[in-house]
Short mmCIF file of C-alpha atoms and ligand atoms in Angstrom, two decimals:
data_model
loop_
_atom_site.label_atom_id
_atom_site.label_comp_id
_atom_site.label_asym_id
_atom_site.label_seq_id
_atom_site.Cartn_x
_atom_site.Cartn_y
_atom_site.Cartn_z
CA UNK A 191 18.47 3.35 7.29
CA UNK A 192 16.27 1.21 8.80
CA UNK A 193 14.13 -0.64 6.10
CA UNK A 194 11.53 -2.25 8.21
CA UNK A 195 9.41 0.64 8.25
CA UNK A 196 10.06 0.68 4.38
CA UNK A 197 8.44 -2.20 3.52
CA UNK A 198 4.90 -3.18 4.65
CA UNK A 199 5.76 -6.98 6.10
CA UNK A 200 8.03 -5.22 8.86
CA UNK A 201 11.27 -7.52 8.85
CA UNK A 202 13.72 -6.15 10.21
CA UNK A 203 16.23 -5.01 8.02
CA UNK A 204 18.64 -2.37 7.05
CA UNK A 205 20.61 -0.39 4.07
CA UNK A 206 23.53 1.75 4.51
CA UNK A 207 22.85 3.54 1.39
CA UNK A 208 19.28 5.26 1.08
CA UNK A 209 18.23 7.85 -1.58
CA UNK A 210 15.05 9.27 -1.63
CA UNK A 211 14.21 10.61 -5.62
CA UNK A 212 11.60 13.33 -5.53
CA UNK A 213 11.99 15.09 -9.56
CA UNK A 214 13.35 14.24 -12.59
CA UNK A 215 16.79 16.02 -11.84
CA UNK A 216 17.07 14.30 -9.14
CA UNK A 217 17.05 10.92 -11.09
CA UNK A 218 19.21 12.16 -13.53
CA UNK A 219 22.26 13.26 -11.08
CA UNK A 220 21.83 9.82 -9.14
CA UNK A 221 22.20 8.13 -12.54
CA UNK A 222 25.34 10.33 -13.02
CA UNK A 223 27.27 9.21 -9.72
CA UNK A 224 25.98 5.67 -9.62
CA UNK A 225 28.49 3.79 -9.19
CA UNK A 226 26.12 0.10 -7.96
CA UNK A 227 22.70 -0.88 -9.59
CA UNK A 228 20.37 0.45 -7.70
CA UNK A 229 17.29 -1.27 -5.79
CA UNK A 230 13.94 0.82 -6.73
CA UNK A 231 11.86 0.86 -4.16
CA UNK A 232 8.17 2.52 -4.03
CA UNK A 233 5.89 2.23 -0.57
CA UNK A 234 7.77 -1.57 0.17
CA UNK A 235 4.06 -3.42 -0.35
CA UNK A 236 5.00 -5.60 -2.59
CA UNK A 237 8.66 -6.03 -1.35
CA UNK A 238 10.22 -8.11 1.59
CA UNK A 239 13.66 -7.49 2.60
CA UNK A 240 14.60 -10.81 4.24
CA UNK A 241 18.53 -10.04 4.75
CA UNK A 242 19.91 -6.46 5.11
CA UNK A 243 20.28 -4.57 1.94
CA UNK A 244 24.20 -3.89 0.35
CA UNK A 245 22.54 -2.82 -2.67
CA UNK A 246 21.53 1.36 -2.71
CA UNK A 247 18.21 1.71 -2.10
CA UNK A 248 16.54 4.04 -4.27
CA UNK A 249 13.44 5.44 -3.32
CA UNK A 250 11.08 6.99 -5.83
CA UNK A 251 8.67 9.92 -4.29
CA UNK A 252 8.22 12.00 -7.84
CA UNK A 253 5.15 14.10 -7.44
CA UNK A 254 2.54 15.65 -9.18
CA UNK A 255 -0.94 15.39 -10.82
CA UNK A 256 -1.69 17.01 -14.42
CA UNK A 257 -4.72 16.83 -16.11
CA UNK A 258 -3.15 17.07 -20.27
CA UNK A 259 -6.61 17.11 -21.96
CA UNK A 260 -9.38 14.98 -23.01
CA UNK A 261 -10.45 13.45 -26.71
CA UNK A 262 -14.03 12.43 -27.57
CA UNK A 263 -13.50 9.16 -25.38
CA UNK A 264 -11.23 9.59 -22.54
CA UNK A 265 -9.17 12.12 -19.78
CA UNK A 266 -5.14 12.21 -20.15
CA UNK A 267 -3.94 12.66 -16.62
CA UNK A 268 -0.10 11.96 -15.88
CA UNK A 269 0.68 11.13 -12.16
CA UNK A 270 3.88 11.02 -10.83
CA UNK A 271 5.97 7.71 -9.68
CA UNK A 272 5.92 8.75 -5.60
CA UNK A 273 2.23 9.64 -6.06
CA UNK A 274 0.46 7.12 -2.93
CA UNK A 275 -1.81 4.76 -4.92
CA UNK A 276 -4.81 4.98 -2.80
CA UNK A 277 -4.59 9.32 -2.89
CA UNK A 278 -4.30 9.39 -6.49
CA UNK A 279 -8.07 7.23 -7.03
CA UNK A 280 -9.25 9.65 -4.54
CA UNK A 281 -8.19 12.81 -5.88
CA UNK A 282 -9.29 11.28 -9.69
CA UNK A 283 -13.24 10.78 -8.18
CA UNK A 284 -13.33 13.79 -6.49
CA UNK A 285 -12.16 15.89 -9.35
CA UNK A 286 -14.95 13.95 -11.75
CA UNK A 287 -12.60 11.59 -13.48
CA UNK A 288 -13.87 8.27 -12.45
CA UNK A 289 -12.72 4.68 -13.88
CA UNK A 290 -10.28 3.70 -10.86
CA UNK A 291 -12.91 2.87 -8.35
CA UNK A 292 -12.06 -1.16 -8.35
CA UNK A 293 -8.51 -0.71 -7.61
CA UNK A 294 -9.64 1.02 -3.92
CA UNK A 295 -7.52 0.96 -1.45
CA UNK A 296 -4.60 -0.53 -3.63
CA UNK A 297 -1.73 0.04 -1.17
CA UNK A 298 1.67 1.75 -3.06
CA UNK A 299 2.75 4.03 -5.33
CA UNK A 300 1.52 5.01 -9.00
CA UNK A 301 5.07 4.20 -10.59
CA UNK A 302 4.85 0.40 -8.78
CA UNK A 303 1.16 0.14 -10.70
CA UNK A 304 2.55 -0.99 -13.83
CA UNK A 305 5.03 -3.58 -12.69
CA UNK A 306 2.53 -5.92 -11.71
CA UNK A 307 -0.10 -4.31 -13.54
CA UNK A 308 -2.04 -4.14 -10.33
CA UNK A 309 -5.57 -5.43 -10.44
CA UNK A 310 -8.75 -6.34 -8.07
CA UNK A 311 -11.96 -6.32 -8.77
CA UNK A 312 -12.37 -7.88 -12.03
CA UNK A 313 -10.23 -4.79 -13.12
CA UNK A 314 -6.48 -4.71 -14.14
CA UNK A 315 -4.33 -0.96 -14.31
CA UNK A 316 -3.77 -1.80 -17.89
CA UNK A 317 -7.32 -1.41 -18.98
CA UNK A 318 -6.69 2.59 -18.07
CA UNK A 319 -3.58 3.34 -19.19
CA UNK A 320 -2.22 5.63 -21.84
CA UNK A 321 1.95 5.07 -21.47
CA UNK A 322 4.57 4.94 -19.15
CA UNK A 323 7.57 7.12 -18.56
CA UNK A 324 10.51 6.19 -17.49
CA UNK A 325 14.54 6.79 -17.55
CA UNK A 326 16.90 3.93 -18.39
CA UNK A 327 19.47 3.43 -15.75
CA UNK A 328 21.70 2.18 -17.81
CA UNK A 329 22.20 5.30 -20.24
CA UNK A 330 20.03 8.10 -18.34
CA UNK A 331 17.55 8.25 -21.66
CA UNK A 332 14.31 8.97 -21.09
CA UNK A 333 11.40 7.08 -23.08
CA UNK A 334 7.48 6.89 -23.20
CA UNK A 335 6.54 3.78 -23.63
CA UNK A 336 2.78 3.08 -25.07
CA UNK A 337 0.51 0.55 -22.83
CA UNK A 338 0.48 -1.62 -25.64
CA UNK A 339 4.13 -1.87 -25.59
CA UNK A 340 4.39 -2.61 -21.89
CA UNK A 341 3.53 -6.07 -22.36
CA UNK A 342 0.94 -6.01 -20.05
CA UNK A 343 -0.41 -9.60 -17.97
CA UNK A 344 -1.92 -11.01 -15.38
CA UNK A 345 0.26 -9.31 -12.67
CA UNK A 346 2.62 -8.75 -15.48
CA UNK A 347 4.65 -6.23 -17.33
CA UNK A 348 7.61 -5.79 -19.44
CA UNK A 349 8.94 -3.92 -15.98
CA UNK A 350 9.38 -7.50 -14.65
CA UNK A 351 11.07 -9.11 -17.53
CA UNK A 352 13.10 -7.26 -19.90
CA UNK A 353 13.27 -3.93 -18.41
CA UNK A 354 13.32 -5.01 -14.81
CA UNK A 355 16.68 -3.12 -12.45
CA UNK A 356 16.59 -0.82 -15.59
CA UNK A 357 13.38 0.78 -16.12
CA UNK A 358 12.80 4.04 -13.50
CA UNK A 359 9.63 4.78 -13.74
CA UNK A 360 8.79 8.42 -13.52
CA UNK A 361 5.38 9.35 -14.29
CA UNK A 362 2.15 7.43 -15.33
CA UNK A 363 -0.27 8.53 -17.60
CA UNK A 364 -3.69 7.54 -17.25
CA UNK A 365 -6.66 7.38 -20.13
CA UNK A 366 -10.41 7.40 -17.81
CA UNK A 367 -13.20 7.04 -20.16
CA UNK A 368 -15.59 9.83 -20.16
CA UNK A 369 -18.63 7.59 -20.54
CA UNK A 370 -18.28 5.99 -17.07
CA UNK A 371 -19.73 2.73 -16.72
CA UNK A 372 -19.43 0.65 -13.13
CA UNK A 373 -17.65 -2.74 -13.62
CA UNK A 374 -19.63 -5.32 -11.77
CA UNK A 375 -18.64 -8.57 -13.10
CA UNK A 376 -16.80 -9.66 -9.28
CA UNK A 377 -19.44 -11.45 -7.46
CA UNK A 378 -17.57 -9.74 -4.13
CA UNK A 379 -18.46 -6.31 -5.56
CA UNK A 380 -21.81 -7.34 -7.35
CA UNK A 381 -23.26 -8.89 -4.03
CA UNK A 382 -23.37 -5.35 -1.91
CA UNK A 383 -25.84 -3.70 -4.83
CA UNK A 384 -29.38 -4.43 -5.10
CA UNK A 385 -29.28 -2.45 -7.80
CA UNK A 386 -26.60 -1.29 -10.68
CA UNK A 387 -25.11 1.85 -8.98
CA UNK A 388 -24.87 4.66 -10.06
CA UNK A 389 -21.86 6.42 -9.05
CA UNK A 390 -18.79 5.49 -8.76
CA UNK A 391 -18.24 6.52 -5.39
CA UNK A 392 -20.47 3.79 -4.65
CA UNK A 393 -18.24 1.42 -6.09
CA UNK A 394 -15.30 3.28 -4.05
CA UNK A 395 -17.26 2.68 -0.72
CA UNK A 396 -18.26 -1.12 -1.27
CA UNK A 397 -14.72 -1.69 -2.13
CA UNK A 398 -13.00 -0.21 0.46
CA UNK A 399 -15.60 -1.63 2.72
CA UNK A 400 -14.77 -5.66 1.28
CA UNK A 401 -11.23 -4.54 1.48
CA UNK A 402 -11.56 -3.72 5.17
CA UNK A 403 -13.41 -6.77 6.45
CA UNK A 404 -11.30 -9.19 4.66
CA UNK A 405 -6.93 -7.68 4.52
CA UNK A 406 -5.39 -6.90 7.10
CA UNK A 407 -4.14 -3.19 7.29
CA UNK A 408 -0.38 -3.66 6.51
CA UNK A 409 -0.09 -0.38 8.73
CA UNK A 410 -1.49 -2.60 11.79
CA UNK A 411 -0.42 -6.38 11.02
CA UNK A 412 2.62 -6.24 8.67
CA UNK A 413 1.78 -8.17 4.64
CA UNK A 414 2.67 -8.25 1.44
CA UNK A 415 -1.07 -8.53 0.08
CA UNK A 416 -1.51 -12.06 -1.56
CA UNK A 417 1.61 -13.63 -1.06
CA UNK A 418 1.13 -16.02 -3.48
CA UNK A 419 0.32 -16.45 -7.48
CA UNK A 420 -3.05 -17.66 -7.85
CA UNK A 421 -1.32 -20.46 -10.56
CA UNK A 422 -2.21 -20.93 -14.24
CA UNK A 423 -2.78 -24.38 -15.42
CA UNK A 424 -3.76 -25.94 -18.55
CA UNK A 425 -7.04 -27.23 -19.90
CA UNK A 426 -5.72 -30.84 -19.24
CA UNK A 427 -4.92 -30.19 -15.53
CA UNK A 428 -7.85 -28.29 -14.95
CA UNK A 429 -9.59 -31.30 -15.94
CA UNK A 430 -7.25 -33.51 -13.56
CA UNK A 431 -8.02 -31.37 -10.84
CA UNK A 432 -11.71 -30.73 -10.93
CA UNK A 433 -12.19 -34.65 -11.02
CA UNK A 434 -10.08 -35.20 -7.79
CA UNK A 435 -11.51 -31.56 -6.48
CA UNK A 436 -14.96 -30.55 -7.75
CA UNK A 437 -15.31 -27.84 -5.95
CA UNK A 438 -12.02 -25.85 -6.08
CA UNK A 439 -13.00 -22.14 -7.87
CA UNK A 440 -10.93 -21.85 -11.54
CA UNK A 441 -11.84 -18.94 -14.18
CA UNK A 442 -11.00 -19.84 -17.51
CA UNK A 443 -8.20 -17.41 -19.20
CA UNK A 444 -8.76 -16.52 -22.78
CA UNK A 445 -5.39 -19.11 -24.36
CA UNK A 446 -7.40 -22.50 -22.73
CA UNK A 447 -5.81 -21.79 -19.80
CA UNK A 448 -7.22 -22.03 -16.13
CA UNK A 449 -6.66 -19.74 -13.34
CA UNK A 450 -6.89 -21.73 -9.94
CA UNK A 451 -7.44 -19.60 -6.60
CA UNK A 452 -4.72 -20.34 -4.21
CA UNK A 453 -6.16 -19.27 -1.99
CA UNK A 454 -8.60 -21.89 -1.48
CA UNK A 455 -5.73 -24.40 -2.10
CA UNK A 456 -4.00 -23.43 1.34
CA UNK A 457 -7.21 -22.98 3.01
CA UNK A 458 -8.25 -26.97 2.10
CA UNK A 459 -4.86 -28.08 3.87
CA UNK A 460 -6.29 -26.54 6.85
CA UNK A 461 -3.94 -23.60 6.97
CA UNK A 462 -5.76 -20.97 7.92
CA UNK A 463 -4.01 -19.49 11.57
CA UNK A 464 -1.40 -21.80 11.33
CA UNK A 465 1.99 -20.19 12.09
CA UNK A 466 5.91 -20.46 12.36
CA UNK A 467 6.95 -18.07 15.02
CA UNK A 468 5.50 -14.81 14.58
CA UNK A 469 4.86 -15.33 10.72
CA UNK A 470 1.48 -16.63 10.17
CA UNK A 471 -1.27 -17.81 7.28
CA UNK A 472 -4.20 -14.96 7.86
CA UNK A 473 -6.98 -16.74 9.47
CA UNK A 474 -9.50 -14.79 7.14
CA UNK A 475 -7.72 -14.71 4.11
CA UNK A 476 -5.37 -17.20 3.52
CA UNK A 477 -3.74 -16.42 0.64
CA UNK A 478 -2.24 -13.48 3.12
CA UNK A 479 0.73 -14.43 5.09
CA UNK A 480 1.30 -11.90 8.07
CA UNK A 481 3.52 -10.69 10.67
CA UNK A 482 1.96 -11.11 13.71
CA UNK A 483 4.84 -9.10 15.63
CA UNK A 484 8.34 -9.99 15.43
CA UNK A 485 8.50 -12.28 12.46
CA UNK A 486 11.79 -12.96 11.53
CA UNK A 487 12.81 -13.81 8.58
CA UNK A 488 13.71 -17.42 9.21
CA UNK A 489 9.99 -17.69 10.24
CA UNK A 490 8.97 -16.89 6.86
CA UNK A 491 11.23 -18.77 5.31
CA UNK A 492 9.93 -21.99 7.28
CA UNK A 493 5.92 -20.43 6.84
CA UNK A 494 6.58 -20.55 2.93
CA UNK A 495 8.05 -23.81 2.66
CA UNK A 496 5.12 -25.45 4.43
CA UNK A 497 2.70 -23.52 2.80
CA UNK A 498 4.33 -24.95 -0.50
CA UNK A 499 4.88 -28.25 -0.03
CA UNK A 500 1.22 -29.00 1.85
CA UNK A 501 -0.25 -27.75 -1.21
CA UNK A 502 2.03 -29.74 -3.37
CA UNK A 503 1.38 -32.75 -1.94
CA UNK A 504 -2.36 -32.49 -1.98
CA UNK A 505 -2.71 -30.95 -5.57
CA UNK A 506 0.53 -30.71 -7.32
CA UNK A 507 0.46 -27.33 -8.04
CA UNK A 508 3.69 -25.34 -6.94
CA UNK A 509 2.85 -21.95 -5.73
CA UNK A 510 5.14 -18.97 -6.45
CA UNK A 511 5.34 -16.21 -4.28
CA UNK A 512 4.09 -12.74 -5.69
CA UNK A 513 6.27 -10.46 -3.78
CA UNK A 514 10.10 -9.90 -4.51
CA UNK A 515 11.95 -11.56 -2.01
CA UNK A 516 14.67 -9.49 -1.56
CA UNK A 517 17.82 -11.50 0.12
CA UNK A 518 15.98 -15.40 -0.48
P1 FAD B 246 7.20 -1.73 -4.10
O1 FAD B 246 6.93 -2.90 -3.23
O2 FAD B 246 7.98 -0.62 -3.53
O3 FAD B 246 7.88 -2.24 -5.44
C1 FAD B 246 7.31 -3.32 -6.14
C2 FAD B 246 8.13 -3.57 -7.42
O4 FAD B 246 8.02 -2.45 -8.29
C3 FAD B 246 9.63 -3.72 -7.17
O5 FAD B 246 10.14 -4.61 -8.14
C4 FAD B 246 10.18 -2.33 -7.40
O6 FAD B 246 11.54 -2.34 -7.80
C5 FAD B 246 9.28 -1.86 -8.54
N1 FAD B 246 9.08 -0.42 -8.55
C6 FAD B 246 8.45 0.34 -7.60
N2 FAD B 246 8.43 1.63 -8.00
C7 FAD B 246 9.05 1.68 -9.20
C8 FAD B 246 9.37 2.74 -10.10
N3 FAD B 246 8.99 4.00 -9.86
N4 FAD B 246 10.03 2.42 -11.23
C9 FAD B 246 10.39 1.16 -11.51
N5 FAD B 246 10.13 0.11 -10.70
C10 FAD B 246 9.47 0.38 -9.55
N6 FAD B 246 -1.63 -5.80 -5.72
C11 FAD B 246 -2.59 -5.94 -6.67
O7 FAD B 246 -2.25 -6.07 -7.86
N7 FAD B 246 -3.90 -5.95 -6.37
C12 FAD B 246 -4.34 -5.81 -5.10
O8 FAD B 246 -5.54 -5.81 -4.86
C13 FAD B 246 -3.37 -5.69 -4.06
N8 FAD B 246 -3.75 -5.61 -2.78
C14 FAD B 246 -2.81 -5.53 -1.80
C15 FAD B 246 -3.25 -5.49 -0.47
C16 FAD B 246 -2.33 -5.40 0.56
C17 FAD B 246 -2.81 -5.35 1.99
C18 FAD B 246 -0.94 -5.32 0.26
C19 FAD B 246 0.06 -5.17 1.37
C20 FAD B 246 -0.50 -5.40 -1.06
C21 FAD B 246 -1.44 -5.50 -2.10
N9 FAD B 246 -1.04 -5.58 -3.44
C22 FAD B 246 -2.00 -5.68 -4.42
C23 FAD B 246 0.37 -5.55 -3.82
C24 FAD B 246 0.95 -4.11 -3.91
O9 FAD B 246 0.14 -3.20 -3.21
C25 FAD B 246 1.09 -3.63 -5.35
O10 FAD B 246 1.94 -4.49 -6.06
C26 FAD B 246 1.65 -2.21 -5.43
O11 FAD B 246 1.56 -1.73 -6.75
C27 FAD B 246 3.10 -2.10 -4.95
O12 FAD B 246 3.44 -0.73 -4.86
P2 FAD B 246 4.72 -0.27 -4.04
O13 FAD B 246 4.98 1.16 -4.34
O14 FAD B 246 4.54 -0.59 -2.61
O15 FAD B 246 5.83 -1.19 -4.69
P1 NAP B 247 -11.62 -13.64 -3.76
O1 NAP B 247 -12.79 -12.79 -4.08
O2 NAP B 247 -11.62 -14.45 -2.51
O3 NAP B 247 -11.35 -14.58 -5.01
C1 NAP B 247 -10.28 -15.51 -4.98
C2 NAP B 247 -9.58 -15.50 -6.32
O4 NAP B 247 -10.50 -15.90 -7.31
C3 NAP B 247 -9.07 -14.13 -6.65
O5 NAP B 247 -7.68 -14.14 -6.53
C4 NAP B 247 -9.58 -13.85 -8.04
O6 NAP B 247 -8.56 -13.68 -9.00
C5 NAP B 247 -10.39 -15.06 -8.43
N1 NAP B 247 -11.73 -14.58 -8.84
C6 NAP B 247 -12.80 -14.36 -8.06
N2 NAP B 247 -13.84 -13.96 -8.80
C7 NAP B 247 -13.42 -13.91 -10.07
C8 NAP B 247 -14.04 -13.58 -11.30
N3 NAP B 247 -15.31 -13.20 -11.37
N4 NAP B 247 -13.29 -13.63 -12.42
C9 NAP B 247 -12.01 -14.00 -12.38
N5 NAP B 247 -11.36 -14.32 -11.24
C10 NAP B 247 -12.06 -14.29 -10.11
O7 NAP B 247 -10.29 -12.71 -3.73
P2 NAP B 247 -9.74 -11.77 -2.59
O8 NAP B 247 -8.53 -12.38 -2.03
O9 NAP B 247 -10.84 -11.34 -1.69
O10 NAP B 247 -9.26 -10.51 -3.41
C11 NAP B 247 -10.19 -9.67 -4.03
C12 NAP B 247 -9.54 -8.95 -5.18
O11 NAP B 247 -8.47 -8.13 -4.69
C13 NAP B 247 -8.92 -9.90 -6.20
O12 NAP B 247 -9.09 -9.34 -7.47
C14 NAP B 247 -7.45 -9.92 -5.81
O13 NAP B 247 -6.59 -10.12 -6.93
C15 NAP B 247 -7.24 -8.53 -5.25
N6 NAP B 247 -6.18 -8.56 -4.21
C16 NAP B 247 -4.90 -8.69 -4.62
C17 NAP B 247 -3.88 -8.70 -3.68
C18 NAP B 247 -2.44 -8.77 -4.11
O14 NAP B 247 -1.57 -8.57 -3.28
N7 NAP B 247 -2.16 -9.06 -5.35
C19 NAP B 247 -4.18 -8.60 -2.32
C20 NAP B 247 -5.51 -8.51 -1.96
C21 NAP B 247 -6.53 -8.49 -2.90
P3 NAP B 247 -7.86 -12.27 -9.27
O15 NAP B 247 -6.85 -12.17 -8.18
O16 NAP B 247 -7.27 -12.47 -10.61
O17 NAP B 247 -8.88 -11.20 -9.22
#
């Protein structure tokens, strides 16, 4: 199988061994006969294969949308894993269960939404979740695990620590307030109303439209989103920082903790458009590293080191990438 249309920075790539999950039984019998951990794999946007693949490549396209029932405060809808991201907000506005609006245009699958915890917008997935479902590799069980159990962070979960390569995640369930209320606290998102809006398709629209102008469409001009952390320092760094740097943007995290935009970071070393090969820093976003054609993945490998270590030498702060790197 060729994996470079699998995963949305394009390197080439391939696996010999390629499943493609779409139910519960289907899990459960692969799980039977595995005989090699498997590599899960949703729509490939937050994965880059930079060697070919000798693990089995599992790929998880569960369907299904069910609406279990409402309480005085919130909708219970359970998606399934291989549900596309961007679909599944769609479908929840137009069937009057709004709440998802920020997290537009997203690009993946439901089941991928809780690794990370996905966020944008001043909102993270976490704040609308009810549990997670998912079968344990290791034994076949299957468990529900509450949101506040999934030990939920800033692009964080318990799916990237402890239960990472074990975890399958089958089906999401999702808790959408019935009081809807639009979250305007990004300045992005504020600065297109004049007023507070008043539905949240209008929230949808502003955010697909930001979206638009500013990423490139992984479809077009292969990415991994933001390829790297925006980093978390402490008070005492922050303070380091600001003096040598007043104006570099930092929100303050609620343990004294600073979160510093990297974005900004690579864009003061003047690396907006630069490029190795066909890999390149976005020159409109430049926390976006792209593949402008036939990136390889020694390109990247050179783009990400100098992306690095400019930014290390002008503000000693190490930047990690987000994505998994599969084959670094
Ligand atoms: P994959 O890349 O396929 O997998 C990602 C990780 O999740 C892997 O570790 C994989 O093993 C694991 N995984 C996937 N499915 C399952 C499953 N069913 N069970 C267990 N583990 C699983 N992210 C944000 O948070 N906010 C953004 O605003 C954002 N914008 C983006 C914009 C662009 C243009 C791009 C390309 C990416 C962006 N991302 C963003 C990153 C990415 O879209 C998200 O992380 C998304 O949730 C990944 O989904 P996926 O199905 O493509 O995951
Ligand atoms: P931006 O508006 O240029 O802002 C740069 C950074 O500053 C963002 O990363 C954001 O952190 C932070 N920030 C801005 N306003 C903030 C606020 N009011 N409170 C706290 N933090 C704030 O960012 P952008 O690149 O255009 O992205 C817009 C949104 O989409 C962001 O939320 C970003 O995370 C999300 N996004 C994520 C990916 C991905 O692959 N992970 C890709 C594209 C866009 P946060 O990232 O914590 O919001």
């Amino acid at each position: 199988m060729d994996l470079s249309a699998h995963h949305t920075f394009g390197l080439p790539s391939q696996c010999s061994d390629w499943v493609e999950l779409r139910s519960l039984a289907q899990v459960r019998a692969a799980i039977a006969v595995m005989e090699q951990p498997p590599l899960i794999l949703g729509e490939g946007s937050n994965s880059i294969f930079l060697t070919d693949c000798d693990q089995p490549v599992w790929h998880i396209a569960l369907p299904g949308i069910d609406v279990l029932g409402a309480d005085t405060d919130f909708h219970y809808i359970r998606v399934g894993a291989g549900v596309n991201w961007h679909a599944w907000v769609e479908w929840s506005l137009h069937h009057g269960y709004p709440g998802l609006e920020n997290l537009a245009l997203i690009p993946g699958s439901v089941g991928a939404c809780p690794v990370q915890n996905i966020g944008a917008y001043g909102l993270e997935v976490d704040q609308r979740l009810h549990s997670v479902c998912y079968v344990d590799i290791k034994n076949g069980q299957s468990f529900e695990l509450m949101a506040a159990d999934c030990g939920f962070g800033y692009r964080d979960s318990r799916f990237k620590q402890d239960l990472a390569g074990r975890a399958l995640i089958t089906a999401v369930t999702f808790r959408l307030p019935r009081l809807w209320q639009p979250m305007m606290a990004y300045r992005d998102v504020a600065m297109m109303f004049d007023a507070l809006p008043t539905s949240p398709w209008q929230v949808f629209d502003a955010v697909v439209d930001i979206r638009t102008r500013k990423l490139p469409d992984p479809w077009v001009h292969g990415n991994a989103g933001s390829f790297f952390k925006n980093p978390i320092v402490s008070g005492a760094q922050a303070q380091v920082l600001t003096q040598g740097h007043p104006a570099v943007p930092m929100y303050p995290q609620a343990n004294g903790y600073f979160k510093v935009a990297a974005g900004w970071l690579i864009d003061q070393c003047g690396l907006k458009g630069y490029r190795v090969g066909d890999a390149g820093v976005s020159p409109v976003q430049a926390l976006v590293l792209m593949n402008l054609g036939r990136a390889t993945a020694s390109d990247l490998r050179t783009l990400i080191a100098h992306v690095q270590d400019q930014v290390m030498d002008r503000f000693g702060i190490a930047l990690e990438p987000e994505p998994n790197l599969y084959g670094a």
